[in-house]
Coordinates of C-alpha atoms and ligand atoms in Angstrom, one line a residue:
X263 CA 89.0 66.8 99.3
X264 CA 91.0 69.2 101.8
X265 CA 89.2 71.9 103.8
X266 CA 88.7 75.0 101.5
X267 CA 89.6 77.8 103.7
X268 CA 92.9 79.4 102.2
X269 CA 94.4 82.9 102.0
X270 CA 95.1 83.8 98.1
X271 CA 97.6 86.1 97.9
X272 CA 97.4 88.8 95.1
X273 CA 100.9 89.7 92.9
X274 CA 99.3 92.7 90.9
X275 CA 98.3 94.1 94.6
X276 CA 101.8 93.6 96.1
X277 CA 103.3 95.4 92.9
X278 CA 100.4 98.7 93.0
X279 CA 101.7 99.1 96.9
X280 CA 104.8 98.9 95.8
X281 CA 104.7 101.6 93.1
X282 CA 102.6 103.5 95.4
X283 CA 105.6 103.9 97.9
X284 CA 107.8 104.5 95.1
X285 CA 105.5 107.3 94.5
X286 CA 105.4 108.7 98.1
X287 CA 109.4 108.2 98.3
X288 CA 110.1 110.5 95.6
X289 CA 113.6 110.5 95.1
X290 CA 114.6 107.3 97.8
X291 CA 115.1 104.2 96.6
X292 CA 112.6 102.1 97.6
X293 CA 113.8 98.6 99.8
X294 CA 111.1 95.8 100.4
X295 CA 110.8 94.8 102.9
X296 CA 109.7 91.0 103.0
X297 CA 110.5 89.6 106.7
X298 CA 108.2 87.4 108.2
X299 CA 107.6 85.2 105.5
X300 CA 106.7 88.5 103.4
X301 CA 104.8 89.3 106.3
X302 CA 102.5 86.1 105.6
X303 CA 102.1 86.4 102.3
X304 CA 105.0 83.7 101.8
X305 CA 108.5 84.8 100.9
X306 CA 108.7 83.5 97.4
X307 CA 105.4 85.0 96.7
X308 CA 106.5 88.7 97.5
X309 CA 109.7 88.7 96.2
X310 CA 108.3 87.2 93.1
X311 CA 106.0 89.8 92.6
X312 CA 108.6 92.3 93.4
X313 CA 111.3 91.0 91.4
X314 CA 111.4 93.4 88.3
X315 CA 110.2 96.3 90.5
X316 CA 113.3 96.4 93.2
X317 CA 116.8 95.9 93.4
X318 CA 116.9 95.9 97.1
X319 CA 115.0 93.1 99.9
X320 CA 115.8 93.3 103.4
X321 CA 114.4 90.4 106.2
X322 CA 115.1 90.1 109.4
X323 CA 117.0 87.4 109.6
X324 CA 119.8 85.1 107.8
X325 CA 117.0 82.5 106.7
X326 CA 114.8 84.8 105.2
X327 CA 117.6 86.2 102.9
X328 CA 118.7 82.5 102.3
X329 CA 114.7 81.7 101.4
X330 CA 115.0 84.4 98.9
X331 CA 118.3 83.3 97.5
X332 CA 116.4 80.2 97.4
X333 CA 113.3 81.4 95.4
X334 CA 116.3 82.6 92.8
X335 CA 116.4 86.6 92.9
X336 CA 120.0 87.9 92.9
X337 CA 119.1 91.0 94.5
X338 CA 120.7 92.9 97.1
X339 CA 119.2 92.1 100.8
X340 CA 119.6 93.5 104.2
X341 CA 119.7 91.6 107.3
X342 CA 117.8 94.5 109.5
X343 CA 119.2 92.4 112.9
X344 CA 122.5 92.2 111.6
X345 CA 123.8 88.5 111.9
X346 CA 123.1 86.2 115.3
X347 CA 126.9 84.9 115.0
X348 CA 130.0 85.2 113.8
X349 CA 130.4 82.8 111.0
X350 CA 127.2 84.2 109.5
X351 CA 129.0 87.1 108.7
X352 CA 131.4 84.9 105.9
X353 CA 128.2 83.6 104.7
X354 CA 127.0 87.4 104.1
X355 CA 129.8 88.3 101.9
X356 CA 129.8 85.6 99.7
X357 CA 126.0 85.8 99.3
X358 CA 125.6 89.4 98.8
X359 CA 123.7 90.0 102.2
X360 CA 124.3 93.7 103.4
X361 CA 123.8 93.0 107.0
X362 CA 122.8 95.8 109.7
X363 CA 125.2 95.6 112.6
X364 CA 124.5 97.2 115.5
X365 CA 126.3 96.6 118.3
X366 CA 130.0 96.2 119.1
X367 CA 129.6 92.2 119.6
X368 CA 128.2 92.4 116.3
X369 CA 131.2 94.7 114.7
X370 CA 134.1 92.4 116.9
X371 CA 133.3 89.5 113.9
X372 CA 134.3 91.3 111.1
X373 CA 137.2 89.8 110.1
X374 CA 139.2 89.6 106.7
X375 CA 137.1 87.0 104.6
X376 CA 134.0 87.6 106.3
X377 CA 133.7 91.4 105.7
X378 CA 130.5 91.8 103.7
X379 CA 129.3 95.0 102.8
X380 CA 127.3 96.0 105.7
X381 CA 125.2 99.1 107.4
X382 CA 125.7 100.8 110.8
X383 CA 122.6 100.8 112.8
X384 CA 122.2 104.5 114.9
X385 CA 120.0 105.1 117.7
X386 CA 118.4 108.0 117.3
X387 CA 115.9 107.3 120.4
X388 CA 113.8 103.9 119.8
X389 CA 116.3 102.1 121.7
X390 CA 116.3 99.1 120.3
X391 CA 118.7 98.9 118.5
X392 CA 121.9 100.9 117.5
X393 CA 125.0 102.8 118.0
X394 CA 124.0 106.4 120.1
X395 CA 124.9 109.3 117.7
X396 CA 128.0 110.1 120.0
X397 CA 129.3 106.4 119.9
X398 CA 129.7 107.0 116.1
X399 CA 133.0 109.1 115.9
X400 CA 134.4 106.4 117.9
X401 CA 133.3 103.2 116.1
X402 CA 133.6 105.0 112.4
X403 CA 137.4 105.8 113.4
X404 CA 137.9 102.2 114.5
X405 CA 136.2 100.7 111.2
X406 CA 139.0 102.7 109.2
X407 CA 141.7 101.6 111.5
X408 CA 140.7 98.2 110.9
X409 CA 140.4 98.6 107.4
X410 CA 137.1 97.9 106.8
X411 CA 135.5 101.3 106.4
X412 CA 135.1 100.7 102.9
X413 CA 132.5 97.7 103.1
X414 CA 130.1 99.6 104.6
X415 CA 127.3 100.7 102.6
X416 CA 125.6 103.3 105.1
X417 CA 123.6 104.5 108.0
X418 CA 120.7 103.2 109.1
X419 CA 118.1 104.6 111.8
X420 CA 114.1 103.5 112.8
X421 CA 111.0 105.2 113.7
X422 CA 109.5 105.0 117.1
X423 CA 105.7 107.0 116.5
X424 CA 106.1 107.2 112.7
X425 CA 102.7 106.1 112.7
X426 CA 101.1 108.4 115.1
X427 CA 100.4 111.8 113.0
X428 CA 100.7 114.1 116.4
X429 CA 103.4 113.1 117.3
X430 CA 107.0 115.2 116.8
X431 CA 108.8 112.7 117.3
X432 CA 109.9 111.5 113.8
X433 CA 110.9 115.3 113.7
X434 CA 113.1 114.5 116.6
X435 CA 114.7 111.6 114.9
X436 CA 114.7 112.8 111.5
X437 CA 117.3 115.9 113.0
X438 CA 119.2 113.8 114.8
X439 CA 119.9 111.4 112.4
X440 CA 121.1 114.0 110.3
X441 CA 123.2 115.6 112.9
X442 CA 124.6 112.3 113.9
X443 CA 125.9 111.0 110.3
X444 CA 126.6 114.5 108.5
X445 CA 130.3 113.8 108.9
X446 CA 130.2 111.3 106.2
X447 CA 128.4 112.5 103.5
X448 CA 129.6 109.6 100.8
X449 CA 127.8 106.8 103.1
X450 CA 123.7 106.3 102.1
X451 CA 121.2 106.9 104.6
X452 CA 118.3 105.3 105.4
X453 CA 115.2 105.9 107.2
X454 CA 111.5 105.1 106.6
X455 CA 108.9 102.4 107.3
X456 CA 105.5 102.6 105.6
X457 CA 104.2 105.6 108.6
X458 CA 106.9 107.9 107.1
X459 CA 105.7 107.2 103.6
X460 CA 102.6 108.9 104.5
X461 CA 103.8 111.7 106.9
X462 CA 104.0 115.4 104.5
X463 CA 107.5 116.5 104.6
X464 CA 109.3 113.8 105.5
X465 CA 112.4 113.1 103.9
X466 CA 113.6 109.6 103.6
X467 CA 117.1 110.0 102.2
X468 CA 118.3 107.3 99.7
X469 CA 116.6 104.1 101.0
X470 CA 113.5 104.1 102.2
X471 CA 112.0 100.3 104.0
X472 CA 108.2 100.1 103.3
X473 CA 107.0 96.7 105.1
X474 CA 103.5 96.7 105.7
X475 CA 102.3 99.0 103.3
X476 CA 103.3 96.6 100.0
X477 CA 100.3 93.8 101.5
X478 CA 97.5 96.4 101.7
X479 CA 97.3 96.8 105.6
X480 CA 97.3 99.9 107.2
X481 CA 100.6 101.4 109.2
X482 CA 98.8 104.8 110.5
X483 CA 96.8 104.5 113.8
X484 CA 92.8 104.8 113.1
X485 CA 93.2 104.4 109.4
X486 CA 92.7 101.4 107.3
X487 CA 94.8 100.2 104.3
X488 CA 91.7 100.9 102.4
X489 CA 91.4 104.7 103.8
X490 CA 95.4 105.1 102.4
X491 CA 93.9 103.5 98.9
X492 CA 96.4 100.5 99.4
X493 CA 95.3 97.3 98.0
X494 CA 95.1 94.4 100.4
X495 CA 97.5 90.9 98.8
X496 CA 95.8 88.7 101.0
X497 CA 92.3 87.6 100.8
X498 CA 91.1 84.9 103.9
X499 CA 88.6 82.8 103.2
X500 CA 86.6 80.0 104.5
X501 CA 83.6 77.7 103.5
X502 CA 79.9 78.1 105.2
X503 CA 80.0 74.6 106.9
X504 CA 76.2 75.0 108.5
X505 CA 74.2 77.1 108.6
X506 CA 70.7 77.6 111.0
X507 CA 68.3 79.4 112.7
X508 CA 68.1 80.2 116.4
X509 CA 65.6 80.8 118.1
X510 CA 65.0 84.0 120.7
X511 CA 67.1 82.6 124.0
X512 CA 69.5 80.3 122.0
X513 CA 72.8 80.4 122.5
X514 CA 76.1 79.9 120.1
X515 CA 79.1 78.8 121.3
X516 CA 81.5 78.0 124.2
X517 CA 80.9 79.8 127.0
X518 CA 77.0 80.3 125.5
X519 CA 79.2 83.4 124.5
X520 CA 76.0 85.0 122.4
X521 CA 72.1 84.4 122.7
X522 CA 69.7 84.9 120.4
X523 CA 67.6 87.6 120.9
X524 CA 64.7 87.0 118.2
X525 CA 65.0 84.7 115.1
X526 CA 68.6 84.7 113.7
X527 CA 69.5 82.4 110.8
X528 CA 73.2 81.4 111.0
X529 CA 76.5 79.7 110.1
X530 CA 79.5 78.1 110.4
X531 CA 82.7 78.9 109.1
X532 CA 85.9 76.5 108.7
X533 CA 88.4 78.8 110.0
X534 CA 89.5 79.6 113.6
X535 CA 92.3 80.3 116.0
X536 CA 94.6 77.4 115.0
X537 CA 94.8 79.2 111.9
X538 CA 95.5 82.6 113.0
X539 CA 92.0 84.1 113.2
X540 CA 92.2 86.2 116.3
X541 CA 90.3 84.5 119.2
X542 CA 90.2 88.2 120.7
X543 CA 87.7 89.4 117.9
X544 CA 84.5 89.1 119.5
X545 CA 80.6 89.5 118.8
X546 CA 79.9 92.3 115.8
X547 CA 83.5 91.6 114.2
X548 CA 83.2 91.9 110.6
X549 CA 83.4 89.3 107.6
X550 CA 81.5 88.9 104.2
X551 CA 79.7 86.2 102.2
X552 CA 78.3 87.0 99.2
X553 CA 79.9 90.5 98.5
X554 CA 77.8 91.9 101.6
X555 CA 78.8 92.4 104.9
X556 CA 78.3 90.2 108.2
X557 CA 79.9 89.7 111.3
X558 CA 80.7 87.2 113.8
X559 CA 78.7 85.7 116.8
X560 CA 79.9 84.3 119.7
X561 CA 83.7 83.4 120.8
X562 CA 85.9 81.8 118.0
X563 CA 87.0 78.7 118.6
X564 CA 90.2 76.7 117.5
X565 CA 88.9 75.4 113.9
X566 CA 85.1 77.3 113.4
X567 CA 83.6 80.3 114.3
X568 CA 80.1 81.6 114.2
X569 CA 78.5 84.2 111.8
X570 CA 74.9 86.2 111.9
X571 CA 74.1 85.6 108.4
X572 CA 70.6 88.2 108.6
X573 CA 72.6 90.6 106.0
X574 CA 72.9 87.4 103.4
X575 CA 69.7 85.3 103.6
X576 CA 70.6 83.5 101.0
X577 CA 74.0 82.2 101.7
X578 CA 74.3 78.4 101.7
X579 CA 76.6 75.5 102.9
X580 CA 79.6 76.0 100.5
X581 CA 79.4 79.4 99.9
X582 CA 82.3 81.7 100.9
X583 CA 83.3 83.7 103.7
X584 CA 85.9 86.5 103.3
X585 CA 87.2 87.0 107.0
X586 CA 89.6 89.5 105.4
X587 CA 90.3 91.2 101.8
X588 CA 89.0 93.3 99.8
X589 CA 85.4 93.7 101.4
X590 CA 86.8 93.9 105.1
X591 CA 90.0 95.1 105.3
X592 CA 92.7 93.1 107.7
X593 CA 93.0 96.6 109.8
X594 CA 89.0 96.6 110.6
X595 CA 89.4 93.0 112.2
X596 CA 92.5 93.8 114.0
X597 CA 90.8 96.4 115.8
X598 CA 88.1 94.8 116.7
X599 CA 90.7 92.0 118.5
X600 CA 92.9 94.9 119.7
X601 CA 95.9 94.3 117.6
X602 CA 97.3 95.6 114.2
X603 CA 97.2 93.7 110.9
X604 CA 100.8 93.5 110.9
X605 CA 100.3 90.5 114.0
X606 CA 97.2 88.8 111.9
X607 CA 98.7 89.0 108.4
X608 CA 101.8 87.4 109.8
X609 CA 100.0 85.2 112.5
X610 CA 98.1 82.7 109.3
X611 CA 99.5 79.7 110.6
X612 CA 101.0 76.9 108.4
X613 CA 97.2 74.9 108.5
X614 CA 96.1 77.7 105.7
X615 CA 96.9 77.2 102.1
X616 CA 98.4 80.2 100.2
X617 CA 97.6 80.5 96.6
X618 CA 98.2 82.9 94.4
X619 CA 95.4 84.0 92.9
Ligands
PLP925 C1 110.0 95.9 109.9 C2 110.9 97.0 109.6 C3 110.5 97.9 108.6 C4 109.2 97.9 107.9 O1 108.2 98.4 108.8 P1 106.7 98.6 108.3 O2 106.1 99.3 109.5 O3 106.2 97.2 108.1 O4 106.7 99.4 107.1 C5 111.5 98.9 108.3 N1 112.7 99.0 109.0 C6 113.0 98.1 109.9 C7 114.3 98.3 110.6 C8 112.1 97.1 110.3 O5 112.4 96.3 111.3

């Protein structure tokens, strides 16, 4: 029998986050964004559960769109880093990938027969990535000379503190985005991760690119996906392997990392840094067994960590463990390692099983 620790991965909770951004958008169209392996939750998973609800992906990278193409959805997808060489580009067009160029390297392969539709990417003060608003007179003037001004699909820019309520400046952007592509009103525009989906007053133009927000994690600063009444589309879990009781002065773990301080019953879990648990989340980190609420113990080590299993007397060998889902969100154990759930959604390592559940 293989180890049970496994991350299911929940469709119907994809889709909710997804309508729920549709909802926020208002009149944008709303792009999934599904990089990353659908930020963990596995490519073909997200998109499948997406398929009837979007006409539009976008990944990062060639592979991801070619994954998709792979899992059999037709639609639409954007490369957001453009293509990595020039050949790629002839591979785009006949494949329907829209990708997001943005820099002159990138705009020096287009070429007659590898000319796919395709957005410009403007800086508008992340830099990143992107043409500077007063580069794009130049370059737009240039794509009509060369005639292929009328492959491209839009303008694209990205939020720097989108996620940071007081801050101004999304404002900032927001203006100068507008500014920057006004003289080309027939082009689509498109701004918006999953911050600007929650900021009042935002507007998002005609595409907006919600990422983390469709798996349930949070993409505002002190706020879980929970508090934003997302639903999380991963749940982590593990088996009890042991359990025990300590004794006042005993100690758990490498580096004796926790003692005891009066009677403490116990337990292993089968899950630990080699499969993406965060080694940095420490002693009081939460988890759950039994619907209740426990936390870890001691440091985490490479296949097991500890638990303090006083909240759930009763929880045996076999039973269990949600490190994250629905009882502790993924944002609650990110903070605890100083991180964001977008690095431990996408950081389960190819050890876990996903299933969809
Ligand atoms: C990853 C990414 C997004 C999605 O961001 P979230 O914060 O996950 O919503 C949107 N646009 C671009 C350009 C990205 O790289």
């Amino acid at each position: 029998m293989p180890r049970s620790t496994v991350a299911i991965i929940h469709p119907d909770a994809i889709r909710y986050n997804f309508l729920k951004a549709k909802e926020l958008a208002g009149a944008a169209t709303v792009m999934a964004v599904v990089k990353a392996d659908g930020y963990g939750h596995g490519i073909e998973a997200a998109t499948d559960a997406l398929a009837a609800e979007t006409t539009r992906f976008a990944v990062a990278c060639l592979e991801e769109a070619r994954a998709i193409r792979q899992a059999g959805h037709r639609h639409t997808i954007a490369l957001l880093q453009g293509t990595h060489e020039s050949v790629d580009l002839a591979e785009c067009q006949e494949s329907g990938f829209e990708p997001v160029l943005h820099n002159r390297l990138q705009l020096s392969w287009l070429a007659p027969g590898q000319c796919p539709k395709f957005w410009l990417k403007v800086n508008t003060g992340m830099n990143r990535l992107g043409f500077r608003p007063d580069e794009l007179p130049g370059v737009m003037t240039e794509l009509g000379l060369a005639g292929f001004a009328s492959q491209m699909v839009g303008f694209v820019t990205h939020f720097a503190c989108a996620d940071d309520a007081d801050s101004d400046r999304t404002e900032q952007q927001t203006a100068l985005f507008e500014e920057a592509v006004a003289a080309w009103p027939d082009l689509l525009r498109s701004v918006g991760n999953s911050a600007a989906h929650f900021r009042r007053g935002q507007p998002l133009f005609d595409l907006s690119r919600p990422g983390i927000m469709l798996y349930g994690g949070s993409p505002m600063i002190g706020k879980t996906g929970a508090d934003l009444g997302l639903k999380p589309a991963m749940t982590l879990q593990a088996p009890l392997i042991t359990t025990r009781v300590l004794q006042a002065g005993d100690a758990v773990g490498y580096g004796a990392g926790w003692v005891a301080s009066r009677e403490t019953r116990m337990g292993m879990v089968a899950i630990g840094y080699a499969d993406g648990y965060p080694r940095h989340a420490g002693t009081d980190t939460p988890a759950a067994v039994l619907g209740r609420r426990i936390r870890l113990i001691g440091r985490v080590s490479m296949d097991m960590l500890a638990v303090d299993l006083s909240n759930a007397p009763e929880a045996r060998e076999g039973d269990m463990v949600e490190l994250w889902g629905s009882t502790v969100c993924v944002d609650e154990v990110a903070a605890c390692a100083g991180t964001i759930g977008y690095e431990l959604l996408t950081g389960v390592t190819a050890r876990v099983p996903r299933v969809r559940g």
